[in-house]
CSV table of C-alpha atoms in Angstrom, one decimal:
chain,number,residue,atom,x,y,z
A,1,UNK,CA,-87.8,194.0,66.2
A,2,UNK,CA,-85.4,196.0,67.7
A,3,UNK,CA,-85.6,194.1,71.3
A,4,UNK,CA,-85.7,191.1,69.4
A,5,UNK,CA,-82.1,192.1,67.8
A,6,UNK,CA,-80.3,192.8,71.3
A,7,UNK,CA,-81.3,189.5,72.4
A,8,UNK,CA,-80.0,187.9,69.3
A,9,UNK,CA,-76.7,190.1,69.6
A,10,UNK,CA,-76.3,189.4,73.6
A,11,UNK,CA,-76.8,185.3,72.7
A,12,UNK,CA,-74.3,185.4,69.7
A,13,UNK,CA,-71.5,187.2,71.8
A,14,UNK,CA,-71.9,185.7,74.9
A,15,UNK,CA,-71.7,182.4,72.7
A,16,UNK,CA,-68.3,183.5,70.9
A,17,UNK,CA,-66.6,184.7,74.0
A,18,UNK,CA,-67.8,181.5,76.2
A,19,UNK,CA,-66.0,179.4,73.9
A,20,UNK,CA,-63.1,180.9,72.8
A,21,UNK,CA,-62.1,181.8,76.2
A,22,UNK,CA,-61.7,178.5,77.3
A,23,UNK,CA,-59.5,177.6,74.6
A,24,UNK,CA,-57.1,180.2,75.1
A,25,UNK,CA,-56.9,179.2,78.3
A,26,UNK,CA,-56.4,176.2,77.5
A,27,UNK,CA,-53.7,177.0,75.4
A,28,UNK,CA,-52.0,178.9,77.9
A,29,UNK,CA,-52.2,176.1,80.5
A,30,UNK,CA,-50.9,173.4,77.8
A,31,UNK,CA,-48.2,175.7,76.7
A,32,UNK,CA,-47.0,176.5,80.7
A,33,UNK,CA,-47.5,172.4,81.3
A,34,UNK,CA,-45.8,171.6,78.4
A,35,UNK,CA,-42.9,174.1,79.5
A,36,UNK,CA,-42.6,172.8,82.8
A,37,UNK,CA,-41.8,169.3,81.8
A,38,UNK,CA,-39.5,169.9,78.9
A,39,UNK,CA,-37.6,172.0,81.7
A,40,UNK,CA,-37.2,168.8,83.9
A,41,UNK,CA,-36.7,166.5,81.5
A,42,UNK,CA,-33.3,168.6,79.7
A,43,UNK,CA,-32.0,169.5,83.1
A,44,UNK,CA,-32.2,166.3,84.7
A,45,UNK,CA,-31.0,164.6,81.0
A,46,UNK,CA,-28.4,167.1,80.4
A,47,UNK,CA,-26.8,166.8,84.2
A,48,UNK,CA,-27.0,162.8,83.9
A,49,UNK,CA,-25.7,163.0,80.5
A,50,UNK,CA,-22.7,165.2,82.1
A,51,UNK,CA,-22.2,163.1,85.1
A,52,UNK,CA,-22.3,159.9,83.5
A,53,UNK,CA,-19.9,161.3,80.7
A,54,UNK,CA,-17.3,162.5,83.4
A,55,UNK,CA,-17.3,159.3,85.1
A,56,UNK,CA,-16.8,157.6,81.5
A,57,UNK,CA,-14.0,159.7,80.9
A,58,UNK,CA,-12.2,159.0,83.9
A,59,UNK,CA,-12.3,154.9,84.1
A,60,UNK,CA,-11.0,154.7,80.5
A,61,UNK,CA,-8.6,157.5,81.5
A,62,UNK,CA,-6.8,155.1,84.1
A,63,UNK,CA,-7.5,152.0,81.9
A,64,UNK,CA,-5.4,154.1,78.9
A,65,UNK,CA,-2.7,154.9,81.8
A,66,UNK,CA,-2.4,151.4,83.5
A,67,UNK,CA,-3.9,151.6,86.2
A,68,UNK,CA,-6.6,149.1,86.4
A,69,UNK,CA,-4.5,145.9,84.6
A,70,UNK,CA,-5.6,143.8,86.7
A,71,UNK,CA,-8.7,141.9,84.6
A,72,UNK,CA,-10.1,141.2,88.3
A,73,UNK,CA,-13.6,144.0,89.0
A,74,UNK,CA,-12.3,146.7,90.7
A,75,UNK,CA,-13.4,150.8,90.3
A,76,UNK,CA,-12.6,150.8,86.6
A,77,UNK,CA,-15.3,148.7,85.5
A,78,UNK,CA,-18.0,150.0,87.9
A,79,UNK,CA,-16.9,153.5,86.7
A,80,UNK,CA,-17.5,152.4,83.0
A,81,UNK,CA,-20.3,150.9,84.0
A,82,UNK,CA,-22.2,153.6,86.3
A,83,UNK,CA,-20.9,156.4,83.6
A,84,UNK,CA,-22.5,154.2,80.7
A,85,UNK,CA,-25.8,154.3,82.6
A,86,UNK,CA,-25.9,157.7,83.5
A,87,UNK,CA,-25.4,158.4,79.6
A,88,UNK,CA,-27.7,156.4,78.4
A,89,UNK,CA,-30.4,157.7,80.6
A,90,UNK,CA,-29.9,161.1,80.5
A,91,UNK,CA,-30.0,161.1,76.6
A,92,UNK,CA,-33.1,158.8,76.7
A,93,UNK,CA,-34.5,161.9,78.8
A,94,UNK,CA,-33.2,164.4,76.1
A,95,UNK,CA,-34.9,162.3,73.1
A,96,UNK,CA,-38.4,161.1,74.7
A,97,UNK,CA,-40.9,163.8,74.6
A,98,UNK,CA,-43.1,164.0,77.5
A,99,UNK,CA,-47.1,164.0,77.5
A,100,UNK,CA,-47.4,167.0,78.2
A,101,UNK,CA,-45.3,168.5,75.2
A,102,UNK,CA,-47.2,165.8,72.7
A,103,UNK,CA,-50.6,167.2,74.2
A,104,UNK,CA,-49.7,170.5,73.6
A,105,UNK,CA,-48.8,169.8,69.9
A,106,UNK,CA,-51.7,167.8,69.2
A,107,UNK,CA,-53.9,170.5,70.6
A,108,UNK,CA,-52.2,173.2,68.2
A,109,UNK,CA,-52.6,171.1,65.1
A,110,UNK,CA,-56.3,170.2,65.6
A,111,UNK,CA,-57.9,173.3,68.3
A,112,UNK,CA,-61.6,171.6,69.8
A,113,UNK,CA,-64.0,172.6,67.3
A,114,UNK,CA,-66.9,171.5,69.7
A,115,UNK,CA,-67.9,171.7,73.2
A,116,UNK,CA,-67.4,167.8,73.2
A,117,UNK,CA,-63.9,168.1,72.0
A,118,UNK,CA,-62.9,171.1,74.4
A,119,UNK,CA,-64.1,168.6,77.4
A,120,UNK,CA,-61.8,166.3,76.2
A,121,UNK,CA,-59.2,168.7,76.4
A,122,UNK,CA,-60.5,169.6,80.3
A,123,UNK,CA,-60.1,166.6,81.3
A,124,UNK,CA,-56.6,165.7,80.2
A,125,UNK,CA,-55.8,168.9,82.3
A,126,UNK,CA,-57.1,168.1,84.9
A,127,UNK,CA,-55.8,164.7,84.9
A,128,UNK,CA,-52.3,166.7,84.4
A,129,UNK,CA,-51.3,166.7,87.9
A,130,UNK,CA,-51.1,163.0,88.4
A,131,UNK,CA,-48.7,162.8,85.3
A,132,UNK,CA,-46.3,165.6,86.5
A,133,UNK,CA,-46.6,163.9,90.0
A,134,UNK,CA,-45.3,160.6,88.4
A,135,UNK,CA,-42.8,161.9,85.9
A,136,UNK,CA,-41.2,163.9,89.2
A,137,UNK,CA,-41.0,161.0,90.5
A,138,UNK,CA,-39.4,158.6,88.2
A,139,UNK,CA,-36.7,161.8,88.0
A,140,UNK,CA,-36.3,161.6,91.8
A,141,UNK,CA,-35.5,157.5,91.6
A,142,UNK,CA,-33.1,157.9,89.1
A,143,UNK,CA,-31.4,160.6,91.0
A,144,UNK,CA,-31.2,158.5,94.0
A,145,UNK,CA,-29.5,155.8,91.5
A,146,UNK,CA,-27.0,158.3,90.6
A,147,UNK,CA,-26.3,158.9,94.1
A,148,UNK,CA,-25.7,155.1,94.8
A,149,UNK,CA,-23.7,154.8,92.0
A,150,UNK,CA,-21.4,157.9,93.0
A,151,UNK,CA,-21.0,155.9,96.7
A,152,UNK,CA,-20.2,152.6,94.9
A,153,UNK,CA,-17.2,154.9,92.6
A,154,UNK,CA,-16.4,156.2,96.6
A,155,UNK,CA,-16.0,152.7,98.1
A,156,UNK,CA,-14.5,150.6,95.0
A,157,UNK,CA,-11.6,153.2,94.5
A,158,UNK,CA,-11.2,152.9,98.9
A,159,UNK,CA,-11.0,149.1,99.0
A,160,UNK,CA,-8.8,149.3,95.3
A,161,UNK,CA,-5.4,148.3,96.9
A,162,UNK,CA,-3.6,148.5,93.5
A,163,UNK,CA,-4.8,152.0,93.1
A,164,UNK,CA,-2.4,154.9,93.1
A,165,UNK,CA,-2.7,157.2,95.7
A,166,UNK,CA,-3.5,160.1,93.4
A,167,UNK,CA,-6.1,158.2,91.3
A,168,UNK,CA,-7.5,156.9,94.5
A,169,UNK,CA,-8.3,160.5,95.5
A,170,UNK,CA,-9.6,160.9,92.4
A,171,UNK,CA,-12.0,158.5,92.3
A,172,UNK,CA,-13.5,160.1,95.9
A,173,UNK,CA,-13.7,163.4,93.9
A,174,UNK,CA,-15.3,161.3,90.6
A,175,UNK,CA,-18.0,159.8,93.2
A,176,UNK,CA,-19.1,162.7,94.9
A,177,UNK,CA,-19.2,165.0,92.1
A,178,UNK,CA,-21.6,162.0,90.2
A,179,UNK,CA,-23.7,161.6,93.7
A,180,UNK,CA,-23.8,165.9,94.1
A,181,UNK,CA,-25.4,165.8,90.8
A,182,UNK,CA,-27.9,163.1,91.6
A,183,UNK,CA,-28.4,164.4,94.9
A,184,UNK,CA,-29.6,168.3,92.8
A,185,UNK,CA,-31.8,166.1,90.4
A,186,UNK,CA,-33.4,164.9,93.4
A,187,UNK,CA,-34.0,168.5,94.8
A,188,UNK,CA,-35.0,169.9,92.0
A,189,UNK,CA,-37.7,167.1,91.5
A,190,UNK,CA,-39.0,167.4,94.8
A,191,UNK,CA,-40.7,171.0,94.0
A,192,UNK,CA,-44.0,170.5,92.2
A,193,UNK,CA,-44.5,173.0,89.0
A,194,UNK,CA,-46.7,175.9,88.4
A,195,UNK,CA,-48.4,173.8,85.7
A,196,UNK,CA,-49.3,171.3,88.2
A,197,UNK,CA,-51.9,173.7,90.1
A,198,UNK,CA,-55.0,172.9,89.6
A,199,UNK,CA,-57.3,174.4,87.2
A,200,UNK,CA,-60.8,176.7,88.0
A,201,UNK,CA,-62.8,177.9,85.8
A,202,UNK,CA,-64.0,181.7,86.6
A,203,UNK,CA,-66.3,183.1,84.8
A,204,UNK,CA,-67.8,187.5,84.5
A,205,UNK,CA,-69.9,189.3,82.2
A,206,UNK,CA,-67.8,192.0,80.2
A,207,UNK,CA,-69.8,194.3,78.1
A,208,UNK,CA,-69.6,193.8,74.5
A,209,UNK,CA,-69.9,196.6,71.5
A,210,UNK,CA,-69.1,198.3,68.6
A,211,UNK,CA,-71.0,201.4,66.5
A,212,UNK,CA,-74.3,201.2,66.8
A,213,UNK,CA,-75.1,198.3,69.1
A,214,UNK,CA,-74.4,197.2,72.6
A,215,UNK,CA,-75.0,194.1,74.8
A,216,UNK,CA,-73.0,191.6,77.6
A,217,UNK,CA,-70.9,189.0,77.0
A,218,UNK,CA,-69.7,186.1,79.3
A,219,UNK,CA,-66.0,185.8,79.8
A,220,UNK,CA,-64.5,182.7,81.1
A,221,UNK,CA,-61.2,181.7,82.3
A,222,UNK,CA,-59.6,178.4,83.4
């Protein structure tokens, strides 16, 4: 009866450990992924946002001083223009959460339950790295737009014949400063994050006890 009462106690705490191992692990991973691509998304928003705000600033600037009268294109409008699209984007960045943030909320609200649930879970992070892949991506385009929109700023306000000297200048410094921060977005996209490793699950025997009894358990990690 005794014997019969280790077995029972080895099963039942293997059994608990297995599965709730896994979960915080899960947790852990979801909460590091989910991390990782809020970081990206507010940096890359906040630095278009900026960009696109100072270029804004600066076309209705010389609009509200006289320079650009002429009603003819010249590197006003493209500055309202490339500044209104750098805003725009960079707050649509800020607003949209990313699937990795949802997953982690949904996974909080509702833990897996069952083993069938907790696969589930596996296999959205494992399919993780593909996501992050793309999402770094889709940063690193839009950072090469800001850079071509910074060069446009560069060579509107050079062939701008009507434009004062000093707001030519100016309009260099506007450029660069929007293509510089298009250029770091692009860096700082380039460099996959620690979330995106990929998961392995590693799994020992700890022992397990309290007074009176003793007995193994399994302890897994992802």
């Amino acid at each position: 009866m005794r014997a019969l009462s280790l077995v029972l106690l080895l099963w039942s705490s293997a059994s608990v450990t297995f599965a709730q191992a896994p979960v915080d692990a899960l947790d852990q991973r979801f909460e590091r992924q989910a991390n990782d691509a809020a970081r990206l998304r507010h940096v890359h928003g906040g630095l278009s946002m900026g960009a696109g705000a100072l270029l804004l600033g600066w076309a209705v600037a010389g609009y509200a001083d006289g320079v650009w009268s002429d009603p003819s294109p010249s590197a006003g409008l493209l500055s309202i223009g490339v500044g209104l699209l750098g805003g725009i984007q960079g707050l649509v960045w800020l607003l949209i959460e990313s699937e990795a943030e949802a997953r982690l909320a949904r996974f909080r609200s509702a833990p897996p339950t069952t083993d069938a649930e907790r696969y589930r879970y596996e296999g959205e992070d494992r399919a993780y790295t593909g996501a992050a892949r793309l999402q770094r991506a889709l940063v690193r385009w839009t950072g090469l737009g800001m850079v071509f929109g910074g060069a446009l700023v560069i060579g509107a306000s050079a062939i701008d014949d009507v434009m004062p000297t000093g707001w030519k200048r100016s309009g260099y410094v506007m450029g660069a400063i929007h293509a510089a921060l298009g250029a770091v977005i692009m860096t700082l996209s380039t460099f996959p994050s620690p979330g995106e490793s990929s998961s392995g699950r590693r799994f020992a025997l700890a022992p397990a006890g309290g007074p009176g009894y003793a007995g193994l358990a399994f302890a897994g990690r992802l």
